[in-house]
């Protein structure tokens, strides 16, 4: 049996949600008409929400808009989401779909740190493990996070870290790296093609938070021989879908902008 809902709270939620549909400001009359409620009912709801800081009134036209209390609550929720718990079931499904190892990383002190890893049935003996740090300039997960930082932050990070060469394929020239990051932003994914370890290939996609900032990334890693030209488009698509699902769970509302298909290959 469904639990009984409280009508007054439902109506208050309806009022607040009106402002999320391209209505930055609304009058009592407009709210009344949109929700098919009497002006007296709407007035009582609005005054209660205004008193608690969820709405505020424009003193010029007397219309209402969302208040600072919602901003405070939104920031609190965004800052306390456990990305590891949110991402794990999505990562687990991705491992099942691709039969490969999947990583979840975040940027910390100008390096990426692995906060989760689920191995596929054909486990890899590679350098990654939960808690391990890795460079940003030559890992798929690092490059895709770095690519979405502001230009000043990219410059700061690249000038402050040691751009060590791990293999013959590692990029260490700042100009070349920045050009590469631009391509990553255009495509919406990054590939590490033996840049950190010979024989290893990783495909990574960004994870956006509720403010539209890239705060993490996921990647699928496998021996290069298992990522041939026929399989790469499928892996890219699955990685991007998974990263978008995680982003949505974190409150990101515009993730279609960063999803590209394998047509970019």
Tab-separated table of C-alpha atoms in Angstrom:
chain	number	residue	atom	x	y	z
A	1	UNK	CA	0.000	0.000	0.000
A	2	UNK	CA	1.432	3.384	-0.983
A	3	UNK	CA	2.180	5.813	1.808
A	4	UNK	CA	-0.149	8.775	2.111
A	5	UNK	CA	1.375	11.955	0.727
A	6	UNK	CA	0.908	15.313	2.429
A	7	UNK	CA	-0.901	17.589	-0.010
A	8	UNK	CA	0.436	20.876	1.347
A	9	UNK	CA	4.031	19.684	0.950
A	10	UNK	CA	3.296	18.422	-2.542
A	11	UNK	CA	1.910	21.835	-3.479
A	12	UNK	CA	4.937	23.614	-2.032
A	13	UNK	CA	7.191	21.338	-4.101
A	14	UNK	CA	5.093	22.076	-7.187
A	15	UNK	CA	5.578	25.807	-6.608
A	16	UNK	CA	9.351	25.470	-6.276
A	17	UNK	CA	9.630	23.248	-9.339
A	18	UNK	CA	7.844	25.850	-11.487
A	19	UNK	CA	10.978	27.984	-11.234
A	20	UNK	CA	13.088	25.183	-12.718
A	21	UNK	CA	11.282	25.338	-16.073
A	22	UNK	CA	12.636	28.572	-17.567
A	23	UNK	CA	10.678	30.730	-15.129
A	24	UNK	CA	13.212	32.796	-13.183
A	25	UNK	CA	10.484	35.019	-11.688
A	26	UNK	CA	6.742	34.471	-11.213
A	27	UNK	CA	3.886	36.412	-9.702
A	28	UNK	CA	1.214	34.970	-7.409
A	29	UNK	CA	-1.254	35.185	-10.309
A	30	UNK	CA	1.070	33.318	-12.678
A	31	UNK	CA	1.738	30.564	-10.157
A	32	UNK	CA	-1.973	30.283	-9.448
A	33	UNK	CA	-2.774	29.865	-13.136
A	34	UNK	CA	0.028	27.404	-13.866
A	35	UNK	CA	-0.899	25.138	-10.947
A	36	UNK	CA	-4.641	25.683	-11.121
A	37	UNK	CA	-4.737	26.740	-7.464
A	38	UNK	CA	-6.551	29.637	-5.830
A	39	UNK	CA	-4.571	32.810	-5.217
A	40	UNK	CA	-5.179	32.516	-1.472
A	41	UNK	CA	-3.693	29.001	-1.408
A	42	UNK	CA	-0.695	30.084	-3.474
A	43	UNK	CA	-0.198	33.169	-1.317
A	44	UNK	CA	-0.033	31.079	1.844
A	45	UNK	CA	2.486	28.643	0.328
A	46	UNK	CA	4.647	31.445	-1.038
A	47	UNK	CA	4.743	33.395	2.210
A	48	UNK	CA	5.776	30.276	4.118
A	49	UNK	CA	8.530	29.493	1.606
A	50	UNK	CA	9.674	33.116	1.652
A	51	UNK	CA	9.850	33.127	5.444
A	52	UNK	CA	12.079	30.040	5.361
A	53	UNK	CA	14.358	31.460	2.664
A	54	UNK	CA	13.271	29.175	-0.190
A	55	UNK	CA	11.758	32.079	-2.141
A	56	UNK	CA	12.443	35.783	-2.207
A	57	UNK	CA	10.425	38.680	-3.587
A	58	UNK	CA	11.610	41.284	-6.049
A	59	UNK	CA	10.662	44.619	-4.411
A	60	UNK	CA	10.218	46.308	-7.804
A	61	UNK	CA	7.709	44.063	-9.622
A	62	UNK	CA	6.717	42.003	-6.533
A	63	UNK	CA	7.444	38.749	-8.359
A	64	UNK	CA	9.136	35.817	-6.635
A	65	UNK	CA	12.297	33.886	-7.404
A	66	UNK	CA	14.215	31.032	-5.789
A	67	UNK	CA	15.929	31.978	-2.547
A	68	UNK	CA	19.386	31.489	-1.095
A	69	UNK	CA	18.296	28.570	1.103
A	70	UNK	CA	17.971	26.335	-1.979
A	71	UNK	CA	21.480	27.331	-3.046
A	72	UNK	CA	22.803	26.396	0.385
A	73	UNK	CA	21.043	23.042	0.361
A	74	UNK	CA	22.146	22.315	-3.202
A	75	UNK	CA	25.775	22.997	-2.370
A	76	UNK	CA	25.564	20.841	0.735
A	77	UNK	CA	24.115	17.910	-1.207
A	78	UNK	CA	26.643	18.324	-4.017
A	79	UNK	CA	29.576	18.443	-1.629
A	80	UNK	CA	28.471	15.391	0.339
A	81	UNK	CA	27.622	12.998	-2.466
A	82	UNK	CA	29.745	9.867	-2.195
A	83	UNK	CA	30.908	9.479	-5.765
A	84	UNK	CA	32.379	6.050	-5.022
A	85	UNK	CA	29.064	4.614	-3.845
A	86	UNK	CA	27.156	6.313	-6.647
A	87	UNK	CA	29.517	5.119	-9.377
A	88	UNK	CA	30.130	1.537	-8.221
A	89	UNK	CA	26.950	-0.127	-9.550
A	90	UNK	CA	27.377	1.680	-12.870
A	91	UNK	CA	31.019	0.614	-13.049
A	92	UNK	CA	30.076	-2.945	-12.163
A	93	UNK	CA	27.603	-3.048	-15.051
A	94	UNK	CA	30.244	-1.627	-17.377
A	95	UNK	CA	32.690	-4.381	-16.412
A	96	UNK	CA	30.025	-6.982	-17.211
A	97	UNK	CA	29.269	-5.363	-20.566
A	98	UNK	CA	32.880	-4.989	-21.688
A	99	UNK	CA	34.556	-7.857	-19.805
A	100	UNK	CA	37.425	-5.501	-19.005
A	101	UNK	CA	38.829	-3.689	-15.989
A	102	UNK	CA	37.273	-0.302	-15.137
A	103	UNK	CA	38.778	2.461	-12.990
A	104	UNK	CA	37.315	5.478	-11.199
A	105	UNK	CA	39.717	8.315	-10.394
A	106	UNK	CA	39.709	11.852	-9.030
A	107	UNK	CA	42.147	14.742	-9.292
A	108	UNK	CA	44.089	15.408	-6.108
A	109	UNK	CA	47.166	17.603	-5.672
A	110	UNK	CA	47.827	17.731	-9.428
A	111	UNK	CA	47.748	13.938	-9.789
A	112	UNK	CA	44.967	11.421	-10.254
A	113	UNK	CA	44.185	8.994	-7.462
A	114	UNK	CA	42.403	5.697	-8.060
A	115	UNK	CA	39.381	5.550	-5.763
A	116	UNK	CA	37.806	2.418	-7.232
A	117	UNK	CA	38.755	-0.434	-9.514
A	118	UNK	CA	36.733	-3.433	-10.609
A	119	UNK	CA	38.608	-6.069	-12.545
A	120	UNK	CA	37.127	-7.891	-15.485
A	121	UNK	CA	37.230	-11.659	-15.906
A	122	UNK	CA	40.510	-11.294	-17.778
A	123	UNK	CA	42.293	-9.431	-14.990
A	124	UNK	CA	45.269	-7.273	-15.886
A	125	UNK	CA	48.578	-7.161	-14.097
A	126	UNK	CA	49.005	-3.412	-14.307
A	127	UNK	CA	50.256	-0.614	-12.107
A	128	UNK	CA	46.828	0.596	-10.940
A	129	UNK	CA	45.243	-0.134	-7.580
A	130	UNK	CA	42.897	1.732	-5.257
A	131	UNK	CA	44.780	4.545	-3.533
A	132	UNK	CA	47.574	4.676	-6.080
A	133	UNK	CA	48.470	8.007	-7.661
A	134	UNK	CA	49.303	8.526	-11.312
A	135	UNK	CA	50.387	11.429	-13.521
A	136	UNK	CA	47.824	13.487	-15.418
A	137	UNK	CA	49.781	13.993	-18.631
A	138	UNK	CA	50.030	10.373	-19.785
A	139	UNK	CA	47.004	8.521	-18.414
A	140	UNK	CA	43.596	8.520	-20.069
A	141	UNK	CA	41.858	9.276	-16.779
A	142	UNK	CA	44.265	12.094	-16.032
A	143	UNK	CA	44.180	13.679	-19.459
A	144	UNK	CA	40.387	13.705	-19.645
A	145	UNK	CA	40.110	15.453	-16.260
A	146	UNK	CA	42.881	17.907	-17.110
A	147	UNK	CA	41.291	18.717	-20.478
A	148	UNK	CA	38.180	20.135	-18.811
A	149	UNK	CA	39.958	22.405	-16.334
A	150	UNK	CA	40.240	26.144	-16.995
A	151	UNK	CA	43.139	27.331	-19.143
A	152	UNK	CA	44.910	28.941	-16.185
A	153	UNK	CA	44.581	25.746	-14.161
A	154	UNK	CA	45.908	23.640	-17.040
A	155	UNK	CA	48.902	25.956	-17.370
A	156	UNK	CA	49.536	25.862	-13.637
A	157	UNK	CA	49.399	22.062	-13.416
A	158	UNK	CA	51.549	21.424	-16.492
A	159	UNK	CA	54.165	23.894	-15.296
A	160	UNK	CA	54.280	22.508	-11.755
A	161	UNK	CA	54.408	18.738	-12.350
A	162	UNK	CA	57.289	16.696	-13.722
A	163	UNK	CA	56.335	15.622	-17.243
A	164	UNK	CA	58.138	12.326	-16.992
A	165	UNK	CA	58.499	10.041	-20.007
A	166	UNK	CA	57.330	6.500	-19.183
A	167	UNK	CA	57.409	5.016	-22.668
A	168	UNK	CA	58.389	6.123	-26.138
A	169	UNK	CA	54.778	7.248	-26.634
A	170	UNK	CA	54.575	9.602	-23.638
A	171	UNK	CA	54.023	13.255	-24.523
A	172	UNK	CA	56.211	15.628	-22.506
A	173	UNK	CA	56.085	18.817	-24.569
A	174	UNK	CA	53.596	21.267	-23.023
A	175	UNK	CA	52.463	22.688	-26.356
A	176	UNK	CA	51.777	19.202	-27.743
A	177	UNK	CA	49.940	18.199	-24.576
A	178	UNK	CA	47.714	21.299	-24.678
A	179	UNK	CA	46.848	20.664	-28.333
A	180	UNK	CA	46.005	17.085	-27.397
A	181	UNK	CA	43.792	18.268	-24.528
A	182	UNK	CA	41.864	20.460	-26.946
A	183	UNK	CA	41.083	17.390	-29.084
A	184	UNK	CA	39.952	15.516	-25.982
A	185	UNK	CA	37.472	18.283	-25.133
A	186	UNK	CA	36.136	18.207	-28.689
A	187	UNK	CA	35.638	14.430	-28.674
A	188	UNK	CA	34.556	13.974	-25.061
A	189	UNK	CA	36.948	11.144	-24.281
A	190	UNK	CA	40.675	10.409	-23.952
A	191	UNK	CA	42.818	7.481	-24.998
A	192	UNK	CA	46.059	6.407	-23.350
A	193	UNK	CA	47.792	4.422	-26.066
A	194	UNK	CA	50.802	2.860	-24.300
A	195	UNK	CA	51.715	6.248	-22.798
A	196	UNK	CA	52.058	5.038	-19.209
A	197	UNK	CA	52.811	1.356	-19.839
A	198	UNK	CA	53.790	-0.536	-22.963
A	199	UNK	CA	51.091	-2.881	-24.208
A	200	UNK	CA	48.333	-1.136	-22.217
A	201	UNK	CA	45.517	0.899	-23.727
A	202	UNK	CA	42.909	2.870	-21.759
A	203	UNK	CA	39.828	4.778	-22.853
A	204	UNK	CA	38.476	7.380	-20.407
A	205	UNK	CA	35.518	9.753	-20.138
A	206	UNK	CA	34.850	12.711	-17.796
A	207	UNK	CA	32.432	12.856	-14.869
A	208	UNK	CA	30.678	16.187	-14.236
A	209	UNK	CA	29.268	17.395	-10.913
A	210	UNK	CA	26.120	19.442	-10.310
A	211	UNK	CA	28.016	22.659	-11.100
A	212	UNK	CA	29.185	21.399	-14.488
A	213	UNK	CA	32.786	20.858	-13.370
A	214	UNK	CA	34.730	17.709	-14.210
A	215	UNK	CA	35.726	16.214	-10.867
A	216	UNK	CA	36.491	12.622	-11.822
A	217	UNK	CA	36.730	10.181	-14.696
A	218	UNK	CA	36.307	6.519	-15.483
A	219	UNK	CA	38.339	4.370	-17.818
A	220	UNK	CA	38.368	0.930	-19.333
A	221	UNK	CA	41.808	-0.644	-19.543
A	222	UNK	CA	42.968	-3.645	-21.546
A	223	UNK	CA	45.957	-4.970	-23.464
A	224	UNK	CA	46.287	-3.067	-26.697
A	225	UNK	CA	45.615	-6.184	-28.751
A	226	UNK	CA	42.063	-6.365	-27.289
A	227	UNK	CA	41.316	-2.764	-28.292
A	228	UNK	CA	41.495	-3.049	-32.050
A	229	UNK	CA	39.909	-0.600	-34.494
A	230	UNK	CA	36.652	-2.554	-34.591
A	231	UNK	CA	36.169	-2.619	-30.826
A	232	UNK	CA	37.260	0.904	-29.886
A	233	UNK	CA	34.007	2.665	-30.974
A	234	UNK	CA	31.932	0.314	-28.805
A	235	UNK	CA	34.168	0.864	-25.772
A	236	UNK	CA	34.081	4.637	-26.227
A	237	UNK	CA	30.301	4.614	-26.455
A	238	UNK	CA	29.855	2.433	-23.347
A	239	UNK	CA	32.354	4.495	-21.333
A	240	UNK	CA	30.614	7.744	-22.279
A	241	UNK	CA	27.179	6.379	-21.435
A	242	UNK	CA	28.448	5.212	-18.031
A	243	UNK	CA	30.165	8.529	-17.282
A	244	UNK	CA	26.951	10.358	-18.218
A	245	UNK	CA	24.913	8.161	-15.873
A	246	UNK	CA	27.273	8.931	-13.006
A	247	UNK	CA	27.211	12.638	-13.867
A	248	UNK	CA	23.407	12.646	-13.791
A	249	UNK	CA	23.455	11.000	-10.367
A	250	UNK	CA	25.721	13.828	-9.203
A	251	UNK	CA	23.188	16.416	-10.379
A	252	UNK	CA	24.663	17.293	-13.766
A	253	UNK	CA	21.912	18.510	-16.090
A	254	UNK	CA	23.641	19.135	-19.399
A	255	UNK	CA	25.755	16.069	-20.042
A	256	UNK	CA	24.655	15.708	-23.675
A	257	UNK	CA	27.168	18.426	-24.493
A	258	UNK	CA	30.156	16.202	-23.802
A	259	UNK	CA	28.949	13.000	-25.398
A	260	UNK	CA	30.301	12.298	-28.827
A	261	UNK	CA	30.110	9.076	-30.761
A	262	UNK	CA	32.791	7.048	-32.422
A	263	UNK	CA	32.336	9.119	-35.579
A	264	UNK	CA	35.129	11.277	-34.162
A	265	UNK	CA	37.666	8.482	-34.509
